[in-house]
Coordinates of C-alpha atoms in Angstrom, one line a residue:
X548 CA -30.7 33.4 -48.7
X549 CA -30.9 37.1 -49.8
X550 CA -34.6 36.5 -50.6
X551 CA -35.1 35.0 -47.1
X552 CA -33.4 38.1 -45.6
X553 CA -35.7 40.3 -47.5
X554 CA -38.8 38.5 -46.3
X555 CA -37.6 38.7 -42.7
X556 CA -37.1 42.4 -43.1
X557 CA -40.6 42.8 -44.4
X558 CA -42.0 41.2 -41.3
X559 CA -43.2 43.4 -38.4
X560 CA -44.1 42.5 -34.8
X561 CA -47.9 42.1 -35.2
X562 CA -48.6 39.9 -32.3
X563 CA -46.2 40.3 -29.4
X564 CA -48.0 37.8 -27.2
X565 CA -47.9 35.1 -29.9
X566 CA -44.3 35.8 -30.4
X567 CA -43.6 35.5 -26.6
X568 CA -45.4 32.1 -26.5
X569 CA -43.4 30.8 -29.5
X570 CA -40.2 32.0 -27.8
X571 CA -41.2 30.3 -24.6
X572 CA -41.9 27.0 -26.3
X573 CA -38.5 27.2 -28.1
X574 CA -36.6 28.0 -24.9
X575 CA -38.3 25.2 -23.0
X576 CA -37.4 22.5 -25.6
X577 CA -33.6 23.0 -25.6
X578 CA -30.8 22.2 -23.2
X579 CA -27.8 23.6 -25.2
X580 CA -27.2 27.2 -26.3
X581 CA -26.3 26.4 -30.0
X582 CA -29.6 24.7 -30.8
X583 CA -31.5 27.3 -28.7
X584 CA -29.9 30.1 -30.6
X585 CA -30.7 28.5 -34.0
X586 CA -34.4 28.3 -33.2
X587 CA -34.4 31.8 -31.8
X588 CA -32.8 33.2 -34.9
X589 CA -35.8 31.9 -37.0
X590 CA -38.3 33.3 -34.6
X591 CA -36.7 36.7 -34.0
X592 CA -36.3 37.4 -37.7
X593 CA -40.1 37.9 -37.9
X594 CA -39.8 41.1 -35.9
X595 CA -36.2 42.4 -36.7
X596 CA -33.8 42.6 -39.6
X597 CA -30.5 40.9 -38.7
X598 CA -27.9 38.6 -40.3
X599 CA -25.9 37.6 -37.3
X600 CA -27.1 36.6 -33.8
X601 CA -24.6 36.0 -30.9
X602 CA -24.7 35.4 -27.1
X603 CA -21.9 37.2 -25.2
X604 CA -21.6 36.1 -21.5
X605 CA -19.7 37.6 -18.6
X606 CA -17.0 35.3 -17.0
X607 CA -17.0 36.2 -13.3
X608 CA -13.8 34.2 -12.5
X609 CA -11.7 36.2 -14.9
X610 CA -13.9 39.3 -15.3
X611 CA -14.0 39.0 -19.1
X612 CA -16.7 39.1 -21.8
X613 CA -16.7 35.9 -23.8
X614 CA -18.4 35.2 -27.1
X615 CA -20.2 32.0 -26.3
X616 CA -22.5 31.1 -29.3
X617 CA -23.0 32.6 -32.7
X618 CA -25.5 32.0 -35.6
X619 CA -25.0 33.8 -38.9
X620 CA -26.5 33.7 -42.4
X621 CA -23.0 34.2 -43.9
X622 CA -19.9 32.2 -43.0
X623 CA -18.2 33.6 -39.9
X624 CA -14.5 33.3 -39.0
X625 CA -14.7 34.3 -35.3
X626 CA -16.0 31.6 -33.0
X627 CA -14.0 32.3 -29.9
X628 CA -13.4 35.8 -28.6
X629 CA -12.6 37.1 -25.1
X630 CA -12.3 40.8 -24.3
X631 CA -12.0 42.9 -21.2
X632 CA -15.3 44.4 -20.0
X633 CA -14.3 48.0 -20.9
X634 CA -13.2 47.0 -24.4
X635 CA -16.4 45.1 -25.3
X636 CA -19.7 46.6 -26.3
X637 CA -21.4 43.7 -24.6
X638 CA -19.5 44.7 -21.5
X639 CA -21.0 48.2 -21.6
X640 CA -24.5 46.7 -21.8
X641 CA -23.7 44.3 -19.0
X642 CA -22.6 47.2 -16.8
X643 CA -25.3 49.7 -17.6
X644 CA -28.2 47.2 -18.3
X645 CA -29.3 49.4 -21.2
X646 CA -29.6 48.5 -24.9
X647 CA -26.7 49.6 -27.1
X648 CA -27.4 50.4 -30.7
X649 CA -24.9 51.4 -33.4
X650 CA -26.6 52.5 -36.6
X651 CA -23.3 52.8 -38.6
X652 CA -20.3 50.8 -37.5
X653 CA -17.9 53.1 -39.5
X654 CA -19.1 56.0 -37.5
X655 CA -18.4 54.4 -34.1
X656 CA -14.9 55.1 -32.6
X657 CA -15.1 52.9 -29.5
X658 CA -14.4 49.1 -29.2
X659 CA -11.9 48.7 -32.1
X660 CA -11.6 44.9 -31.9
X661 CA -15.4 44.3 -32.0
X662 CA -15.7 46.8 -34.9
X663 CA -12.9 45.1 -36.8
X664 CA -14.5 41.7 -36.5
X665 CA -18.0 42.9 -37.6
X666 CA -16.6 44.8 -40.6
X667 CA -14.7 41.7 -41.6
X668 CA -18.0 39.8 -41.7
X669 CA -19.7 42.5 -43.7
X670 CA -21.8 44.0 -41.0
X671 CA -22.7 47.7 -41.0
X672 CA -24.9 48.1 -37.9
X673 CA -25.5 46.2 -34.7
X674 CA -27.6 46.2 -31.5
X675 CA -26.9 44.6 -28.1
X676 CA -29.6 43.9 -25.5
X677 CA -28.9 42.9 -21.9
X678 CA -29.4 39.3 -20.8
X679 CA -30.6 39.6 -17.2
X680 CA -32.7 37.4 -15.0
X681 CA -34.2 38.3 -11.6
X682 CA -31.2 36.7 -9.9
X683 CA -28.2 37.7 -11.9
X684 CA -26.8 39.6 -14.9
X685 CA -25.6 37.2 -17.6
X686 CA -24.3 39.3 -20.5
X687 CA -25.7 40.5 -23.8
X688 CA -27.7 39.3 -26.9
X689 CA -26.0 40.8 -30.0
X690 CA -27.9 41.4 -33.3
X691 CA -25.9 42.5 -36.4
X692 CA -27.0 43.4 -39.9
X693 CA -25.4 44.0 -43.2
X694 CA -27.6 47.1 -43.6
X695 CA -27.1 50.4 -42.0
X696 CA -29.5 51.6 -39.4
X697 CA -31.3 48.2 -39.4
X698 CA -32.7 48.5 -35.8
X699 CA -35.4 51.0 -35.1
X700 CA -36.6 52.0 -31.7
X701 CA -39.7 49.8 -32.2
X702 CA -37.5 46.9 -33.1
X703 CA -35.4 47.4 -30.0
X704 CA -38.5 47.6 -27.8
X705 CA -40.0 44.4 -29.1
X706 CA -36.6 42.6 -28.9
X707 CA -36.1 43.7 -25.4
X708 CA -39.4 42.2 -24.4
X709 CA -38.4 38.9 -26.0
X710 CA -34.9 39.0 -24.6
X711 CA -36.2 38.6 -21.0
X712 CA -37.5 35.2 -21.9
X713 CA -34.3 34.4 -23.7
X714 CA -32.3 35.3 -20.6
X715 CA -34.3 32.8 -18.5
X716 CA -33.7 30.1 -21.1
X717 CA -29.9 30.9 -21.3
X718 CA -29.8 30.9 -17.5
X719 CA -31.5 27.5 -17.3
X720 CA -29.1 26.1 -20.0
X721 CA -26.1 27.4 -18.1
X722 CA -27.4 25.8 -14.9
X723 CA -27.9 22.6 -16.7
X724 CA -24.4 22.7 -18.1
X725 CA -23.0 23.5 -14.7
X726 CA -24.9 20.6 -13.2
X727 CA -23.7 18.3 -15.9
X728 CA -20.1 19.4 -15.3
X729 CA -20.5 18.9 -11.6
X730 CA -21.9 15.5 -12.1
X731 CA -19.0 14.6 -14.3
X732 CA -16.6 16.0 -11.7
X733 CA -18.2 13.9 -9.0
X734 CA -18.0 10.8 -11.2
X735 CA -14.3 11.5 -11.7
X736 CA -13.8 11.9 -8.0
X737 CA -15.7 8.8 -7.3
X738 CA -13.7 6.8 -9.8
X739 CA -10.5 8.3 -8.3
X740 CA -11.4 7.4 -4.8
X741 CA -12.6 3.9 -5.9
X742 CA -9.2 3.4 -7.6
X743 CA -7.3 4.5 -4.5
X744 CA -9.4 2.2 -2.4
X745 CA -8.7 -0.7 -4.8
X746 CA -5.0 0.1 -4.8
X747 CA -4.9 0.2 -1.1
X748 CA -6.7 -3.1 -0.8
X749 CA -4.2 -4.6 -3.3
X750 CA -1.3 -3.2 -1.2
X751 CA -2.6 -4.9 2.0
X752 CA -3.7 -8.2 0.5
X753 CA -0.8 -9.0 -1.8
X754 CA 2.7 -9.8 -0.4
X755 CA 4.2 -11.0 -3.6
X756 CA 5.7 -8.1 -5.6
X757 CA 4.6 -9.4 -9.0
X758 CA 1.0 -10.1 -7.9
X759 CA 0.8 -6.7 -6.3
X760 CA 2.0 -4.9 -9.4
X761 CA -0.5 -6.8 -11.6
X762 CA -3.4 -5.9 -9.3
X763 CA -2.4 -2.2 -9.3
X764 CA -2.1 -2.2 -13.1
X765 CA -5.5 -3.7 -13.6
X766 CA -7.1 -1.2 -11.2
X767 CA -5.4 1.7 -12.9
X768 CA -6.4 0.5 -16.4
X769 CA -10.1 0.6 -15.6
X770 CA -9.8 4.4 -15.0
X771 CA -7.0 5.5 -17.3
X772 CA -6.8 3.5 -20.5
X773 CA -3.2 2.4 -21.2
X774 CA -1.2 -0.5 -22.6
X775 CA 2.2 -0.3 -20.8
X776 CA 2.9 -0.1 -17.1
X777 CA 6.3 -0.1 -15.4
X778 CA 7.7 0.3 -12.0
X779 CA 11.3 1.6 -11.8
X780 CA 13.3 1.8 -8.6
X781 CA 16.4 3.9 -8.3
X782 CA 19.7 2.2 -7.6
X783 CA 22.1 4.7 -6.1
X784 CA 25.2 2.5 -6.6
X785 CA 24.7 2.4 -10.4
X786 CA 22.9 5.7 -10.7
X787 CA 20.3 3.9 -12.8
X788 CA 16.8 2.5 -12.5
X789 CA 16.1 -1.2 -11.8
X790 CA 12.9 -2.2 -13.7
X791 CA 11.2 -4.0 -10.9
X792 CA 8.0 -4.9 -12.8
X793 CA 6.6 -4.4 -16.3
X794 CA 3.0 -5.1 -17.5
X795 CA 3.1 -5.0 -21.3
X796 CA 2.3 -7.5 -24.0
X797 CA 5.0 -6.3 -26.4
X798 CA 8.1 -7.6 -28.2
X799 CA 10.1 -8.1 -24.9
X800 CA 12.7 -5.4 -25.8
X801 CA 12.2 -3.9 -22.3
X802 CA 12.6 -6.6 -19.6
X803 CA 12.3 -6.7 -15.9
X804 CA 15.4 -6.0 -13.8
X805 CA 17.2 -4.4 -16.7
X806 CA 19.0 -1.2 -15.7
X807 CA 18.0 2.1 -17.3
X808 CA 20.2 5.1 -17.0
X809 CA 18.7 8.2 -15.3
X810 CA 20.0 10.6 -17.9
X811 CA 18.0 10.6 -21.1
X812 CA 15.1 8.4 -20.0
X813 CA 11.4 9.4 -19.4
X814 CA 11.6 8.0 -15.9
X815 CA 14.8 10.0 -15.3
X816 CA 13.0 13.3 -16.3
X817 CA 10.2 12.7 -13.8
X818 CA 12.7 11.5 -11.1
X819 CA 14.9 14.5 -11.5
X820 CA 12.2 17.2 -11.6
X821 CA 10.0 15.5 -8.9
X822 CA 6.9 16.3 -11.0
X823 CA 4.7 14.3 -13.4
X824 CA 5.9 14.4 -17.0
X825 CA 4.0 13.6 -20.2
X826 CA 5.6 12.5 -23.4
X827 CA 4.3 12.3 -27.0
X828 CA 5.9 10.4 -29.8
X829 CA 8.0 13.4 -30.8
X830 CA 9.2 13.8 -27.2
X831 CA 10.2 10.1 -27.0
X832 CA 12.0 10.4 -30.3
X833 CA 13.9 13.5 -29.0
X834 CA 15.3 11.5 -26.1
X835 CA 19.0 10.9 -26.5
X836 CA 19.0 7.4 -25.0
X837 CA 18.5 3.8 -25.9
X838 CA 15.4 3.5 -23.8
X839 CA 13.6 6.0 -25.9
X840 CA 14.3 4.1 -29.1
X841 CA 13.3 0.8 -27.4
X842 CA 9.9 2.4 -26.4
X843 CA 9.3 3.5 -29.9
X844 CA 10.3 0.1 -31.2
X845 CA 7.7 -1.4 -28.8
X846 CA 5.1 0.8 -30.4
X847 CA 4.6 3.2 -27.5
X848 CA 3.2 6.5 -28.8
X849 CA 2.7 8.5 -25.5
X850 CA 3.8 8.1 -21.9
X851 CA 3.2 9.6 -18.5
X852 CA 5.7 9.2 -15.7
X853 CA 5.3 10.2 -12.1
X854 CA 7.9 10.1 -9.3
X855 CA 7.6 7.8 -6.2
X856 CA 8.3 10.0 -3.2
X857 CA 8.1 9.2 0.5
X858 CA 9.0 11.9 3.1
X859 CA 10.9 13.9 0.4
X860 CA 12.9 10.8 -0.5
X861 CA 12.6 9.8 -4.2
X862 CA 12.5 6.0 -4.6
X863 CA 11.7 5.6 -8.3
X864 CA 9.0 6.2 -10.9
X865 CA 5.6 4.8 -12.0
X866 CA 5.0 5.0 -15.7
X867 CA 2.2 4.2 -18.1
X868 CA 2.1 4.3 -21.9
X869 CA -0.3 3.9 -24.8
X870 CA 0.3 2.2 -28.1
X871 CA -2.3 4.4 -29.8
X872 CA -5.1 6.9 -29.0
X873 CA -5.0 10.3 -27.5
X874 CA -2.0 11.6 -25.4
X875 CA -2.3 11.6 -21.6
X876 CA -4.1 14.6 -20.1
X877 CA -3.3 16.6 -17.0
X878 CA -6.1 14.8 -15.2
X879 CA -4.5 11.5 -16.1
X880 CA -1.2 12.6 -14.7
X881 CA -2.9 13.9 -11.5
X882 CA -4.7 10.6 -11.0
X883 CA -1.5 8.6 -11.6
X884 CA 0.4 10.8 -9.1
X885 CA -2.3 9.9 -6.5
X886 CA -1.8 6.2 -7.1
X887 CA 2.0 6.7 -7.0
X888 CA 1.8 8.2 -3.5
X889 CA 0.4 4.9 -2.2
X890 CA 2.7 2.7 -4.3
X891 CA 5.6 4.6 -2.9
X892 CA 4.9 3.4 0.6
X893 CA 4.7 -0.2 -0.7
X894 CA 8.1 0.2 -2.5
X895 CA 9.6 1.7 0.7
X896 CA 8.4 -1.2 2.7
X897 CA 9.7 -3.7 0.1
X898 CA 13.1 -2.1 0.1
X899 CA 13.1 -2.1 3.9
X900 CA 12.1 -5.8 4.0
X901 CA 14.8 -6.6 1.4
X902 CA 17.4 -4.9 3.6
X903 CA 16.1 -6.7 6.6
X904 CA 16.2 -10.1 4.8
X905 CA 19.8 -9.5 3.8
X906 CA 20.7 -8.5 7.3
X907 CA 18.8 -11.6 8.7
X908 CA 20.7 -13.9 6.4
X909 CA 24.0 -12.3 7.5
X910 CA 23.0 -12.7 11.2
X911 CA 21.9 -16.3 10.6
X912 CA 25.4 -17.1 9.2
X913 CA 27.1 -15.3 12.0
X914 CA 24.8 -17.0 14.5
X915 CA 25.7 -20.5 13.2
X916 CA 29.4 -19.6 13.5
X917 CA 29.1 -18.2 17.0
X918 CA 26.9 -21.1 18.1
X919 CA 29.7 -23.5 17.0
X920 CA 32.2 -21.4 18.9
X921 CA 30.1 -21.1 22.0
X922 CA 29.2 -24.8 21.9
X923 CA 32.9 -25.6 21.7
X924 CA 34.1 -23.2 24.4
X925 CA 31.3 -21.9 26.6
X926 CA 28.2 -24.0 26.3
X927 CA 28.7 -25.5 29.8
X928 CA 29.1 -22.6 32.1
X929 CA 29.9 -24.6 35.3
X930 CA 32.3 -27.0 33.5
X931 CA 35.7 -25.8 32.5
X932 CA 38.1 -27.9 30.5
X933 CA 39.9 -28.3 27.1
X934 CA 40.8 -32.0 27.0
X935 CA 39.6 -34.2 24.2
X936 CA 38.1 -36.7 26.8
X937 CA 36.0 -34.0 28.4
X938 CA 34.8 -32.6 25.0
X939 CA 33.7 -36.1 24.1
X940 CA 31.8 -36.4 27.4
X941 CA 30.1 -33.0 26.8
X942 CA 29.3 -34.0 23.2
X943 CA 27.5 -37.1 24.6
X944 CA 25.6 -34.8 27.0
X945 CA 24.4 -32.8 24.0
X946 CA 23.4 -36.1 22.3
X947 CA 21.3 -37.4 25.2
X948 CA 19.9 -34.0 26.4
X949 CA 17.2 -33.5 23.6
X950 CA 15.7 -37.0 24.2
X951 CA 13.3 -38.0 27.0
X952 CA 15.3 -41.0 28.1
X953 CA 16.2 -41.6 31.7
X954 CA 19.9 -41.1 32.3
X955 CA 22.2 -42.8 34.8
X956 CA 25.3 -40.8 35.6
X957 CA 28.0 -42.9 37.3
X958 CA 31.3 -41.7 38.8
X959 CA 33.3 -41.4 41.9
X960 CA 32.4 -38.9 44.6
X961 CA 33.4 -35.4 43.7
X962 CA 33.7 -35.9 40.0
X963 CA 30.9 -33.5 39.2
X964 CA 28.0 -35.8 38.4
X965 CA 25.5 -33.2 39.5
X966 CA 27.0 -30.7 37.1
X967 CA 26.5 -33.1 34.3
X968 CA 22.9 -33.6 35.3
X969 CA 22.3 -29.9 35.4
X970 CA 23.9 -29.5 32.0
X971 CA 21.6 -32.2 30.6
X972 CA 18.6 -30.3 32.1
X973 CA 19.7 -27.0 30.6
X974 CA 20.1 -28.4 27.1
X975 CA 16.8 -30.3 27.1
X976 CA 13.3 -29.1 26.2
X977 CA 12.5 -29.1 29.9
X978 CA 14.9 -26.4 30.9
X979 CA 12.0 -23.9 31.5
X980 CA 10.5 -26.3 34.2
X981 CA 11.7 -27.4 37.6
X982 CA 15.0 -29.2 38.3
X983 CA 14.1 -31.3 41.5
X984 CA 17.1 -32.7 43.4
X985 CA 16.8 -35.5 46.0
X986 CA 19.6 -37.0 48.0
X987 CA 18.5 -40.7 48.5
X988 CA 21.3 -41.5 50.9
X989 CA 20.1 -38.7 53.4
X990 CA 16.6 -40.1 53.7
X991 CA 15.7 -43.2 55.7
X992 CA 14.8 -46.2 53.7
X993 CA 11.3 -46.4 55.1
X994 CA 10.5 -42.8 54.1
X995 CA 12.1 -42.8 50.7
X996 CA 9.1 -44.2 48.8
X997 CA 6.8 -41.7 50.4
X998 CA 9.3 -38.9 49.5
X999 CA 9.4 -40.0 45.9
X1000 CA 5.8 -40.9 45.2
X1001 CA 3.9 -39.0 48.0
X1002 CA 1.0 -40.3 50.0
X1003 CA -2.6 -39.7 50.8
X1004 CA -3.9 -38.7 54.2
X1005 CA -4.3 -41.8 56.5
X1006 CA -2.3 -44.0 54.2
X1007 CA -0.2 -45.1 57.2
X1008 CA 0.4 -44.2 60.8
X1009 CA 1.4 -40.5 61.0
X1010 CA 0.1 -39.6 57.5
X1011 CA -2.0 -36.7 58.8
X1012 CA -2.0 -34.8 55.5
X1013 CA -1.7 -35.3 51.8
X1014 CA 1.9 -35.1 50.5
X1015 CA 3.0 -34.5 46.9
X1016 CA 5.9 -36.8 45.8
X1017 CA 9.1 -35.6 44.2
X1018 CA 8.1 -37.4 40.9
X1019 CA 4.9 -35.4 40.7
X1020 CA 6.7 -32.2 41.8
X1021 CA 9.1 -32.5 38.9
X1022 CA 6.2 -33.0 36.4
X1023 CA 7.4 -31.5 33.1
X1024 CA 10.9 -30.9 34.5
X1025 CA 13.8 -33.1 35.7
X1026 CA 14.1 -35.2 38.8
X1027 CA 17.7 -35.8 40.0
X1028 CA 18.2 -38.7 42.4
X1029 CA 21.5 -38.3 44.1
X1030 CA 23.3 -41.5 45.5
X1031 CA 20.5 -43.7 44.1
X1032 CA 22.9 -46.7 44.4
X1033 CA 22.3 -46.7 48.2
X1034 CA 18.5 -47.3 47.9
X1035 CA 17.1 -50.8 48.4
X1036 CA 16.0 -52.9 45.5
X1037 CA 12.3 -52.5 45.9
X1038 CA 12.5 -48.7 45.8
X1039 CA 14.8 -48.8 42.8
X1040 CA 12.4 -51.1 40.9
X1041 CA 9.5 -48.7 41.8
X1042 CA 11.5 -45.7 40.5
X1043 CA 12.3 -47.6 37.3
X1044 CA 8.7 -48.6 36.7
X1045 CA 7.5 -45.1 37.3
X1046 CA 10.0 -43.7 34.8
X1047 CA 8.9 -46.3 32.2
X1048 CA 5.1 -45.9 32.7
X1049 CA 5.3 -42.1 33.3
X1050 CA 2.7 -42.4 36.1
X1051 CA 2.5 -43.5 39.7
X1052 CA -0.4 -45.1 41.6
X1053 CA -0.7 -42.1 44.0
X1054 CA -0.9 -39.5 41.2
X1055 CA -3.3 -41.7 39.2
X1056 CA -5.6 -42.1 42.2
X1057 CA -5.5 -38.3 42.8
X1058 CA -6.2 -37.4 39.2
X1059 CA -7.6 -40.4 37.3
X1060 CA -8.4 -38.3 34.2
X1061 CA -5.1 -36.4 34.1
X1062 CA -2.8 -36.7 31.1
X1063 CA 0.5 -38.5 31.7
X1064 CA 2.1 -37.6 28.5
X1065 CA 4.2 -34.8 30.0
X1066 CA 6.0 -36.5 32.9
X1067 CA 9.3 -35.7 34.6
X1068 CA 12.6 -36.8 33.3
X1069 CA 14.7 -39.0 35.6
X1070 CA 18.4 -38.4 36.3
X1071 CA 20.0 -40.8 38.6
X1072 CA 23.5 -40.6 40.1
X1073 CA 25.6 -43.1 41.9
X1074 CA 29.2 -43.8 42.8
X1075 CA 28.7 -47.5 42.8
X1076 CA 29.0 -50.0 39.9
X1077 CA 25.5 -50.2 38.6
X1078 CA 26.4 -52.4 35.6
X1079 CA 26.4 -55.5 37.8
X1080 CA 23.1 -54.5 39.6
X1081 CA 21.5 -53.9 36.2
X1082 CA 22.4 -57.3 35.1
X1083 CA 20.9 -58.8 38.2
X1084 CA 17.6 -57.1 37.6
X1085 CA 17.9 -54.2 40.0
X1086 CA 17.3 -51.2 37.7
X1087 CA 16.7 -50.5 34.0
X1088 CA 18.0 -47.3 32.4
X1089 CA 18.2 -46.2 28.8
X1090 CA 21.5 -44.5 28.9
X1091 CA 24.4 -44.5 31.3
X1092 CA 27.5 -42.4 31.7
X1093 CA 30.4 -43.0 34.0
X1094 CA 33.0 -40.5 35.2
X1095 CA 36.2 -40.8 37.1
X1096 CA 37.8 -38.1 39.1
X1097 CA 38.3 -35.3 36.6
X1098 CA 37.4 -32.1 38.5
X1099 CA 38.8 -30.3 41.5
X1100 CA 37.5 -27.3 43.4
X1101 CA 39.5 -24.2 42.9
X1102 CA 40.2 -21.6 45.6
X1103 CA 37.2 -19.6 44.4
X1104 CA 35.0 -22.5 44.9
X1105 CA 34.4 -23.3 41.2
X1106 CA 35.0 -26.8 39.8
X1107 CA 37.7 -27.0 37.2
X1108 CA 39.1 -29.8 35.1
X1109 CA 42.0 -31.6 36.7
X1110 CA 42.8 -34.8 34.7
X1111 CA 41.4 -37.0 32.0
X1112 CA 38.0 -38.7 32.4
X1113 CA 36.6 -41.8 30.7
X1114 CA 33.0 -41.8 29.4
X1115 CA 30.7 -44.4 28.0
X1116 CA 27.2 -44.2 26.7
X1117 CA 25.4 -47.5 26.2
X1118 CA 22.0 -49.1 26.3
X1119 CA 21.4 -51.6 29.1
X1120 CA 18.5 -53.9 29.9
X1121 CA 17.3 -56.1 32.7
X1122 CA 18.8 -59.6 32.4

């Protein structure tokens, strides 16, 4: 190597243009400063005697001169050095834009740190030239030699001509590095946004807690490599974490829904500080808790825990861990914190839904109790009474009300048969539709059928317009025929047939394509003994109820229970 140095010193710049062309080719074929500087060292030794070549660049963000790249014939111990601009010889060159030559380092009194390093490497003289492009000042190109007064004015002049080309190559390399870093940063941002989008899609498409956590863990694992994922929710009553979900193919020492104390746990550190916390193996071993030992027993070597916070309310933590590999970086913690912000809203909703479900179950239990109480005491607003006979009658009303059967209510005048009919209507599925009442005894016999079934225009003398019957008017509701026992047999048979077939000839003629599945329900009332007439073929009903005098009207006008009543509910048929 000494012989090579001697040969280099013997060389002189004979053809500057040829040297410039070689330097241009060398600078055009490299995209990193280290390889560029190695090639330049071989070329520039043809025109100057030096043993050490270095690039010192100015850092505009911190206003420092930083040793970027170094090539030396002898081993060098300084690869990273940062000095303030006034304390660096390269800083002087960067400010003045003039070459700076030191023939003997021992004679120089300025820049003590730079002189100490050069003397330690055996250098006795050095020269620094400015690295400047037409657009900006970059720093300095430093030449150092083990000989004193190694750089003449002619050497400096030739090196200065070549340094302008080197400055362009260095600037291109720096731009390439900056573009590569920007591309990597954009790729990280893209991966981060893609991860947040996938997490958001998982949050809105998975209602099951376990499936949701598995989807989030899989999305996160594609961006940040890890083996262990856990979601811990703080339980204020126990002052501990409930391990809601765990994704880890380990020994099973840490299980779901086990309680982990806040003090001494990795999750507790992040929960208490409100900031992401990273742990190495030594940090886990230093934890004074069982959970630290369990994590180490599972093979976890590093962890990263971030708090789940919503509106300044801490709900728990999201943690990931690695069995091997490198520890988590600050970028990993930042990314995990972004995911935790979205997961926190999901946890808050899950806690709210859990509380709502508990309250709902409680309300359902209370509703069942109150319904029983109301059904016993207050279900029939217009009927007041406490006797066992009346309660049995009202129970039969509840039994027949949900069905679509026609009901015959029998009883003496003034016993409240209409109240029973209205109670059946209010408890039925037809309570939202019309309750149509017709007093059969108040309508002449000849007009009753027209009143019940309606008529078309010109059907008989005096039918000057179409008329809708009470059956059709009560479609979907309830038709209450008061004093039906006073009607003649032909009208009773027509009513019974209409109730059974759920259609009438008038309505069928008016709307032949209409559906007859939703027809009115028939309530009939009479004070006569219909059991005999039913046996003689007068009327057919599905259920009948008979009442004796059991109500009286109070001074306020409201019907109240007076004495016992007898009830019966039976099926009857035409003999």
